Structure formats: C-alpha cells, structure tokens
Amino acid sequence: MTARRIDGKTLSAQVRTEVAARAAALTASGRQPALAVILVGGDPASQVYVRNKIAACKQAGIRSIHETYGAELREGELLARIHALNQDDGVHGILVQLPLPPHINAQRVIEAISPRKDVDGFHVANAGALMVGQPGFRPCTPLGCMRMLEHVGMSNLRGKHAVVVGRSNIVGKPMALMLLGADATVTIAHSGTPDLAATCRQADVLVAAAGKPRMITGSMIKPGAVVIDVGINRLPDGTLCGDVDFASAEGVADWITPVPGGVGPMTIAMLLANTVQACEQY
Ligand code: NAD
C-alpha cells in the first residue's frame, strides 16, 4: 500500500480563494481587512516567514502593515506600538513574529495584543476559549491540520485514537485540544514519553510536531493511519524534511502530508482566514 498524499498546496489554495472572496466582500462594503505584522531583529528564517505572510495577504486582498524593528528595540516600545495598533480601527489582526530577542518577554507581548486582534490565537483568552470549547481565534498550524483531516473525511473522530507528538503551546497542546473537540481519544507524547514507538502505533491519527528530523519511522505507524507531519527541519545539505520518515511511512499510512507542501502552506492560509474573521467580527 502506498499512502495517499494530503496536498497542502492545493488545499491551501482553496482556502485562500475562499478567503479572498470574503475579503473582497468586506472591501466592497468599505472595510478592507488589515493585518499588522511586526518583526523584531534580523532572524533570517523569521524574515522569510514575514515576507511570505505579507505576500499571501496581498494575494488575498488583505492590506498588510509591515513594521520592522532592530533587535535593540525595548520591550516597552514594542508594547506601546501594540497598544496603538489595538486602538487603530483600520487594523483587524496583529501578529508579532516569534521568536523575539531574549530581553523581550514574549508572553507579555502576546498578552498585550487585544484578543479580538490576536489572529495567531496565542493570547490566554483565546487559548482558554479553545480549552472550554468557546469561539475564539485558534492557532493557525493546528487549525490547518484540522482542515486537512476534514478534507480526508476525518472531521468526526469519535472512536478514533489521536496521538500528538510534541506539547508546545503553539502546536502540540492546541492540536490535542482541537482533536478532543472532534471527539477523538487523545494522547500527547513528548520527549519524556517512555515508549514512543508503542504510543504512536496506537494512533489512527498521528500528528508529529517535535522538530526532530525523520524521528517517526514506518515501524511506529499503525497500518492505515492518517499521518500529519508538522515538522519543518533543515538538514545540513540545506534541504527540508519533516518529523516523519516519509519513505518508510508512506508504505504503512493511508494518508500522509508531505514536507514541504503539506502543513506549511495551510498555516499561512489559516492566518488569512483568521484575519478576515477578525474583520468580519470587528
Ligand atoms: P518546540 O521545540 O516548541 O516543541 C517540540 C516538542 O516536541 C516538545 O514538546 C518536546 O517535548 C517534543 N519532543 C522533542 N523531542 C522529542 C522526542 N525525541 N520524542 C518525543 N517528543 C519530542 O517546537 P514547535 O514550535 O512546537 O515546533 C515543532 C515543529 O513544527 C518544528 O519542526 C517547527 O519548525 C514545526 N512548525 C511548523 C509549522 C508549520 O507551519 N508547518 C508551524 C510551527 C512549527
């Protein structure tokens, strides 16, 4: 058996088309959705991410406000800028690209963003809303993964076991909560999980978000499972790979996401969707 691929490029293009139509309707009514993207410091990967987000906004008809500051920016100055954007009725979403320089407290910065403009879904108000199943902004990467599951007919996970490898606040934990919300039985595995292979083999839905190149091999996958690979790892030769060893996994799984071209493009598409939602609710 060779696994079917969940094509993140095609699916994200669909989402972006839907988003562009909603953005156009808002613009026609005199309220163009706008996203402020703040970058502090010169981290090359962050620069690429920000550039991609801004290009995606443009393509979807979302206005973007791009602010770049040197790594020496003081935390108070950043907080003041966020307060000003919170007050600006022409801005519907605010995103501060992480990581921030070490002298800035990232959680304090996230909490300064109005929850109504927190299109990354990292504010405790939105994290809490996810926890208790209330409406709010959901983090873009797990939201994109859920959209992929929906696409392969796995939106109702009652009776299914989902295993998430990784427990970060931006991917692993919200992913697990969204899977719970879809009625799955959920296990979160992490670096302290004793028998990771045995845990993973129980998964009907396996989400890998550990940031460890090719750590999930075919022998750790239950035959017929859906495998979502969130990992983006750069190998010494410059190529990208996921947390899943695609070559051995595709002989065991039923569905699998490639890297690149899987979860990555979905994340940006969901950011655009959240921004349009922020404007619609404004
Ligand atoms: P993180 O470093 O904050 O968290 C990694 C998690 O993996 C931790 O909870 C850790 O306990 C767990 N882990 C590490 N080694 C492990 C091991 N050997 N066995 C089991 N668990 C282990 O990372 P993150 O920010 O959540 O990102 C995870 C990966 O997802 C990275 O590769 C990152 O680049 C990628 N990512 C992709 C997107 C996307 O759009 N596709 C978005 C965000 C993150």
Short mmCIF file of C-alpha atoms and ligand atoms in Angstrom, two decimals:
data_model
loop_
_atom_site.label_atom_id
_atom_site.label_comp_id
_atom_site.label_asym_id
_atom_site.label_seq_id
_atom_site.Cartn_x
_atom_site.Cartn_y
_atom_site.Cartn_z
CA MET A 1 0.00 0.00 0.00
CA THR A 2 1.25 3.47 -0.79
CA ALA A 3 -0.27 6.25 1.26
CA ARG A 4 -2.37 8.91 -0.43
CA ARG A 5 -0.94 12.39 -0.06
CA ILE A 6 -2.81 15.25 1.53
CA ASP A 7 -1.70 18.04 -0.74
CA GLY A 8 -1.31 21.18 1.34
CA LYS A 9 -0.58 23.33 -1.68
CA THR A 10 -3.86 22.53 -3.42
CA LEU A 11 -5.94 22.61 -0.25
CA SER A 12 -4.40 25.89 0.94
CA ALA A 13 -5.09 27.42 -2.48
CA GLN A 14 -8.77 26.52 -1.99
CA VAL A 15 -8.81 28.14 1.44
CA ARG A 16 -7.10 31.23 0.05
CA THR A 17 -9.67 31.52 -2.72
CA GLU A 18 -12.49 31.37 -0.14
CA VAL A 19 -10.69 33.95 2.00
CA ALA A 20 -10.12 36.27 -0.96
CA ALA A 21 -13.87 36.23 -1.73
CA ARG A 22 -14.71 37.14 1.87
CA ALA A 23 -12.03 39.86 1.86
CA ALA A 24 -13.41 41.29 -1.39
CA ALA A 25 -16.93 41.44 0.08
CA LEU A 26 -15.61 43.30 3.14
CA THR A 27 -13.62 45.70 0.98
CA ALA A 28 -16.68 46.36 -1.18
CA SER A 29 -18.58 47.28 1.98
CA GLY A 30 -15.88 49.85 2.79
CA ARG A 31 -13.86 47.82 5.31
CA GLN A 32 -10.76 46.17 3.86
CA PRO A 33 -9.30 43.56 6.25
CA ALA A 34 -5.87 44.58 7.50
CA LEU A 35 -3.12 42.66 9.26
CA ALA A 36 -0.20 44.27 11.10
CA VAL A 37 2.93 42.11 11.08
CA ILE A 38 5.72 43.09 13.46
CA LEU A 39 9.24 41.74 13.12
CA VAL A 40 11.90 42.50 15.73
CA GLY A 41 15.52 41.70 14.86
CA GLY A 42 17.08 40.14 11.79
CA ASP A 43 16.49 36.41 12.20
CA PRO A 44 16.72 35.13 8.58
CA ALA A 45 14.01 32.45 8.95
CA SER A 46 11.63 34.99 10.53
CA GLN A 47 12.31 37.41 7.67
CA VAL A 48 11.29 34.71 5.17
CA TYR A 49 8.13 33.85 7.16
CA VAL A 50 7.11 37.51 7.38
CA ARG A 51 7.74 38.08 3.69
CA ASN A 52 5.59 35.05 2.83
CA LYS A 53 2.77 36.23 5.09
CA ILE A 54 2.78 39.69 3.55
CA ALA A 55 2.78 38.30 0.00
CA ALA A 56 -0.12 35.99 0.93
CA CYS A 57 -2.09 38.94 2.34
CA LYS A 58 -1.61 40.89 -0.85
CA GLN A 59 -2.78 37.97 -2.98
CA ALA A 60 -5.93 37.58 -0.85
CA GLY A 61 -6.80 41.29 -0.94
CA ILE A 62 -5.85 41.85 2.70
CA ARG A 63 -3.97 45.06 3.49
CA SER A 64 -0.79 44.40 5.44
CA ILE A 65 1.12 46.80 7.64
CA HIS A 66 4.69 45.62 7.95
CA GLU A 67 6.76 47.01 10.82
CA THR A 68 10.39 46.01 11.26
CA TYR A 69 12.47 46.99 14.27
CA GLY A 70 16.09 46.40 15.22
CA ALA A 71 16.96 43.73 17.81
CA GLU A 72 17.74 46.51 20.31
CA LEU A 73 14.05 47.59 20.48
CA ARG A 74 12.98 47.88 24.11
CA GLU A 75 10.05 45.82 25.36
CA GLY A 76 8.21 48.98 26.44
CA GLU A 77 8.49 50.42 22.95
CA LEU A 78 7.05 47.25 21.43
CA LEU A 79 4.18 47.21 23.95
CA ALA A 80 3.42 50.86 23.15
CA ARG A 81 3.29 50.04 19.44
CA ILE A 82 0.90 47.15 20.09
CA HIS A 83 -1.35 49.39 22.21
CA ALA A 84 -1.52 51.88 19.33
CA LEU A 85 -2.44 49.10 16.86
CA ASN A 86 -5.09 47.82 19.31
CA GLN A 87 -6.71 51.26 19.14
CA ASP A 88 -6.48 51.56 15.36
CA ASP A 89 -9.88 50.74 13.79
CA GLY A 90 -8.21 50.21 10.42
CA VAL A 91 -6.24 47.21 11.77
CA HIS A 92 -8.08 43.94 12.43
CA GLY A 93 -5.26 41.50 13.10
CA ILE A 94 -1.90 41.88 14.87
CA LEU A 95 0.88 39.35 14.58
CA VAL A 96 4.24 39.57 16.30
CA GLN A 97 6.67 37.19 14.63
CA LEU A 98 8.35 34.85 17.13
CA PRO A 99 10.98 34.31 18.40
CA LEU A 100 11.64 37.71 19.96
CA PRO A 101 15.08 38.80 21.20
CA PRO A 102 15.83 37.36 24.67
CA HIS A 103 15.42 40.70 26.51
CA ILE A 104 11.75 40.85 25.47
CA ASN A 105 9.19 38.73 27.34
CA ALA A 106 7.24 37.07 24.52
CA GLN A 107 4.28 36.10 26.69
CA ARG A 108 3.90 39.68 27.93
CA VAL A 109 3.91 40.87 24.33
CA ILE A 110 1.29 38.31 23.29
CA GLU A 111 -0.92 39.28 26.23
CA ALA A 112 -0.70 42.95 25.15
CA ILE A 113 -2.45 42.16 21.85
CA SER A 114 -6.21 42.65 22.02
CA PRO A 115 -7.77 39.13 21.97
CA ARG A 116 -10.07 40.43 19.20
CA LYS A 117 -6.99 41.07 17.03
CA ASP A 118 -4.96 38.04 18.15
CA VAL A 119 -5.12 36.20 14.81
CA ASP A 120 -2.34 33.82 15.90
CA GLY A 121 -4.61 32.61 18.70
CA PHE A 122 -1.81 32.67 21.29
CA HIS A 123 -3.40 35.06 23.81
CA VAL A 124 -4.56 33.31 27.01
CA ALA A 125 -8.11 34.46 26.32
CA ASN A 126 -8.10 32.58 23.01
CA ALA A 127 -6.18 29.62 24.44
CA GLY A 128 -8.78 29.46 27.23
CA ALA A 129 -11.64 29.66 24.73
CA LEU A 130 -10.19 26.66 22.91
CA MET A 131 -9.84 24.83 26.22
CA VAL A 132 -13.53 25.25 27.10
CA GLY A 133 -14.85 24.93 23.53
CA GLN A 134 -15.92 28.55 23.11
CA PRO A 135 -15.49 30.61 19.92
CA GLY A 136 -12.18 32.42 19.55
CA PHE A 137 -9.11 32.54 17.35
CA ARG A 138 -7.46 29.14 17.01
CA PRO A 139 -3.70 28.82 16.39
CA CYS A 140 -3.11 28.62 12.65
CA THR A 141 -0.96 25.49 12.39
CA PRO A 142 -3.28 23.10 14.26
CA LEU A 143 -6.27 24.75 12.58
CA GLY A 144 -4.68 23.94 9.21
CA CYS A 145 -4.13 20.33 10.34
CA MET A 146 -7.80 20.04 11.29
CA ARG A 147 -8.76 21.34 7.87
CA MET A 148 -6.59 18.63 6.31
CA LEU A 149 -8.30 15.96 8.41
CA GLU A 150 -11.68 17.32 7.37
CA HIS A 151 -10.57 17.09 3.74
CA VAL A 152 -9.95 13.33 4.08
CA GLY A 153 -13.28 12.76 5.82
CA MET A 154 -11.88 12.72 9.36
CA SER A 155 -13.75 15.62 10.92
CA ASN A 156 -15.59 13.36 13.35
CA LEU A 157 -13.02 11.39 15.31
CA ARG A 158 -15.35 9.62 17.71
CA GLY A 159 -13.94 6.14 18.33
CA LYS A 160 -10.53 7.15 16.95
CA HIS A 161 -7.30 7.48 18.87
CA ALA A 162 -5.16 10.52 18.02
CA VAL A 163 -1.58 10.83 19.18
CA VAL A 164 0.20 14.18 19.09
CA VAL A 165 3.99 14.09 19.40
CA GLY A 166 5.08 17.42 20.90
CA ARG A 167 3.48 19.62 23.54
CA SER A 168 4.38 23.20 22.63
CA ASN A 169 1.87 25.96 23.34
CA ILE A 170 1.64 26.91 19.68
CA VAL A 171 1.29 23.49 18.07
CA GLY A 172 1.13 20.36 20.23
CA LYS A 173 -1.24 21.46 23.02
CA PRO A 174 -3.78 23.34 20.86
CA MET A 175 -3.67 20.47 18.35
CA ALA A 176 -4.55 18.00 21.09
CA LEU A 177 -7.46 20.18 22.26
CA MET A 178 -8.82 20.52 18.72
CA LEU A 179 -8.65 16.74 18.27
CA LEU A 180 -10.51 16.34 21.58
CA GLY A 181 -13.07 18.80 20.25
CA ALA A 182 -13.53 16.47 17.27
CA ASP A 183 -14.30 13.68 19.78
CA ALA A 184 -11.03 11.76 19.46
CA THR A 185 -9.37 9.97 22.34
CA VAL A 186 -6.13 11.92 22.59
CA THR A 187 -2.64 11.14 23.82
CA ILE A 188 0.08 13.79 23.96
CA ALA A 189 3.55 12.30 23.69
CA HIS A 190 6.72 14.30 24.27
CA SER A 191 10.41 13.95 24.97
CA GLY A 192 9.65 12.26 28.31
CA THR A 193 7.31 9.60 26.90
CA PRO A 194 8.82 6.17 27.73
CA ASP A 195 7.89 4.00 24.73
CA LEU A 196 7.18 6.48 21.96
CA ALA A 197 7.01 3.82 19.24
CA ALA A 198 4.32 1.81 21.06
CA THR A 199 2.36 5.00 21.78
CA CYS A 200 2.49 6.12 18.16
CA ARG A 201 1.44 2.69 16.91
CA GLN A 202 -1.91 3.15 18.69
CA ALA A 203 -2.72 6.21 16.62
CA ASP A 204 -5.46 6.27 13.99
CA VAL A 205 -4.39 9.91 13.57
CA LEU A 206 -0.74 10.67 14.25
CA VAL A 207 0.44 14.28 14.40
CA ALA A 208 4.20 14.79 14.54
CA ALA A 209 5.26 18.17 15.93
CA ALA A 210 8.55 17.58 17.73
CA GLY A 211 11.02 19.31 15.42
CA LYS A 212 13.18 16.17 15.11
CA PRO A 213 14.04 15.19 11.53
CA ARG A 214 12.50 11.87 10.43
CA MET A 215 12.04 10.63 14.00
CA ILE A 216 8.75 8.87 13.18
CA THR A 217 9.51 5.84 11.05
CA GLY A 218 7.15 3.43 9.31
CA SER A 219 7.52 0.87 12.11
CA MET A 220 5.99 3.41 14.56
CA ILE A 221 2.84 3.86 12.46
CA LYS A 222 -0.37 1.83 12.67
CA PRO A 223 -1.28 0.47 9.23
CA GLY A 224 -3.95 2.67 7.67
CA ALA A 225 -3.31 5.66 9.93
CA VAL A 226 -3.58 9.30 8.88
CA VAL A 227 -0.19 10.96 9.43
CA ILE A 228 0.11 14.73 9.71
CA ASP A 229 3.69 15.96 9.70
CA VAL A 230 4.06 19.43 11.21
CA GLY A 231 7.85 19.34 11.49
CA ILE A 232 9.98 21.61 9.34
CA ASN A 233 13.64 20.72 9.72
CA ARG A 234 16.56 21.93 7.67
CA LEU A 235 19.18 19.23 7.06
CA PRO A 236 22.89 20.03 6.82
CA ASP A 237 22.67 19.84 3.00
CA GLY A 238 20.07 22.63 3.05
CA THR A 239 17.05 20.50 2.15
CA LEU A 240 13.87 20.46 4.24
CA CYS A 241 12.37 17.42 5.86
CA GLY A 242 9.60 16.70 8.32
CA ASP A 243 9.49 14.79 11.59
CA VAL A 244 8.23 11.76 9.69
CA ASP A 245 10.48 9.49 7.66
CA PHE A 246 8.33 9.79 4.55
CA ALA A 247 9.96 6.91 2.65
CA SER A 248 9.15 4.28 5.29
CA ALA A 249 5.88 5.88 6.44
CA GLU A 250 4.19 6.02 3.07
CA GLY A 251 4.19 2.24 2.86
CA VAL A 252 2.17 1.96 6.09
CA ALA A 253 -0.11 5.00 6.39
CA ASP A 254 -3.34 5.51 4.46
CA TRP A 255 -2.98 9.30 4.22
CA ILE A 256 0.16 11.37 4.77
CA THR A 257 1.19 15.02 4.44
CA PRO A 258 4.47 15.77 2.62
CA VAL A 259 7.15 18.24 3.75
CA PRO A 260 7.41 20.69 2.11
CA GLY A 261 3.98 21.24 0.58
CA GLY A 262 1.91 19.91 3.48
CA VAL A 263 1.07 21.67 6.73
CA GLY A 264 3.29 24.72 5.98
CA PRO A 265 1.09 26.27 3.27
CA MET A 266 -2.02 25.53 5.35
CA THR A 267 -0.67 27.58 8.26
CA ILE A 268 -0.48 30.77 6.19
CA ALA A 269 -3.91 30.13 4.66
CA MET A 270 -5.43 29.84 8.15
CA LEU A 271 -3.74 33.07 9.21
CA LEU A 272 -5.51 34.81 6.33
CA ALA A 273 -8.79 33.14 7.32
CA ASN A 274 -8.39 34.33 10.92
CA THR A 275 -7.65 37.88 9.73
CA VAL A 276 -10.78 38.00 7.60
CA GLN A 277 -12.76 36.57 10.51
CA ALA A 278 -11.33 39.31 12.77
CA CYS A 279 -12.53 41.95 10.30
CA GLU A 280 -15.96 40.34 9.90
CA GLN A 281 -16.39 40.36 13.69
CA TYR A 282 -14.96 43.84 14.22
P1 NAD B 1 9.03 23.08 20.22
O1 NAD B 1 10.50 22.85 20.16
O2 NAD B 1 8.47 24.22 20.97
O3 NAD B 1 8.34 21.77 20.83
C1 NAD B 1 8.78 20.49 20.47
C2 NAD B 1 8.04 19.45 21.29
O4 NAD B 1 8.46 18.17 20.83
C3 NAD B 1 8.30 19.49 22.77
O5 NAD B 1 7.07 19.41 23.44
C4 NAD B 1 9.15 18.26 23.05
O6 NAD B 1 8.83 17.63 24.29
C5 NAD B 1 8.76 17.34 21.91
N1 NAD B 1 9.89 16.49 21.54
C6 NAD B 1 11.15 16.88 21.26
N2 NAD B 1 11.92 15.78 21.04
C7 NAD B 1 11.12 14.72 21.17
C8 NAD B 1 11.34 13.32 21.06
N3 NAD B 1 12.52 12.83 20.73
N4 NAD B 1 10.29 12.49 21.28
C9 NAD B 1 9.09 12.98 21.59
N5 NAD B 1 8.82 14.30 21.69
C10 NAD B 1 9.82 15.15 21.49
O7 NAD B 1 8.55 23.06 18.71
P2 NAD B 1 7.24 23.69 17.97
O8 NAD B 1 7.35 25.14 17.90
O9 NAD B 1 6.01 23.06 18.50
O10 NAD B 1 7.51 23.13 16.51
C11 NAD B 1 7.58 21.74 16.25
C12 NAD B 1 7.97 21.52 14.80
O11 NAD B 1 6.93 22.04 13.98
C13 NAD B 1 9.24 22.24 14.36
O12 NAD B 1 9.88 21.45 13.38
C14 NAD B 1 8.73 23.51 13.71
O13 NAD B 1 9.60 24.01 12.73
C15 NAD B 1 7.46 22.99 13.10
N6 NAD B 1 6.43 24.01 12.89
C16 NAD B 1 5.84 24.00 11.69
C17 NAD B 1 4.83 24.90 11.42
C18 NAD B 1 4.19 24.84 10.09
O14 NAD B 1 3.57 25.81 9.66
N7 NAD B 1 4.26 23.71 9.39
C19 NAD B 1 4.44 25.81 12.38
C20 NAD B 1 5.03 25.79 13.64
C21 NAD B 1 6.04 24.86 13.88
#
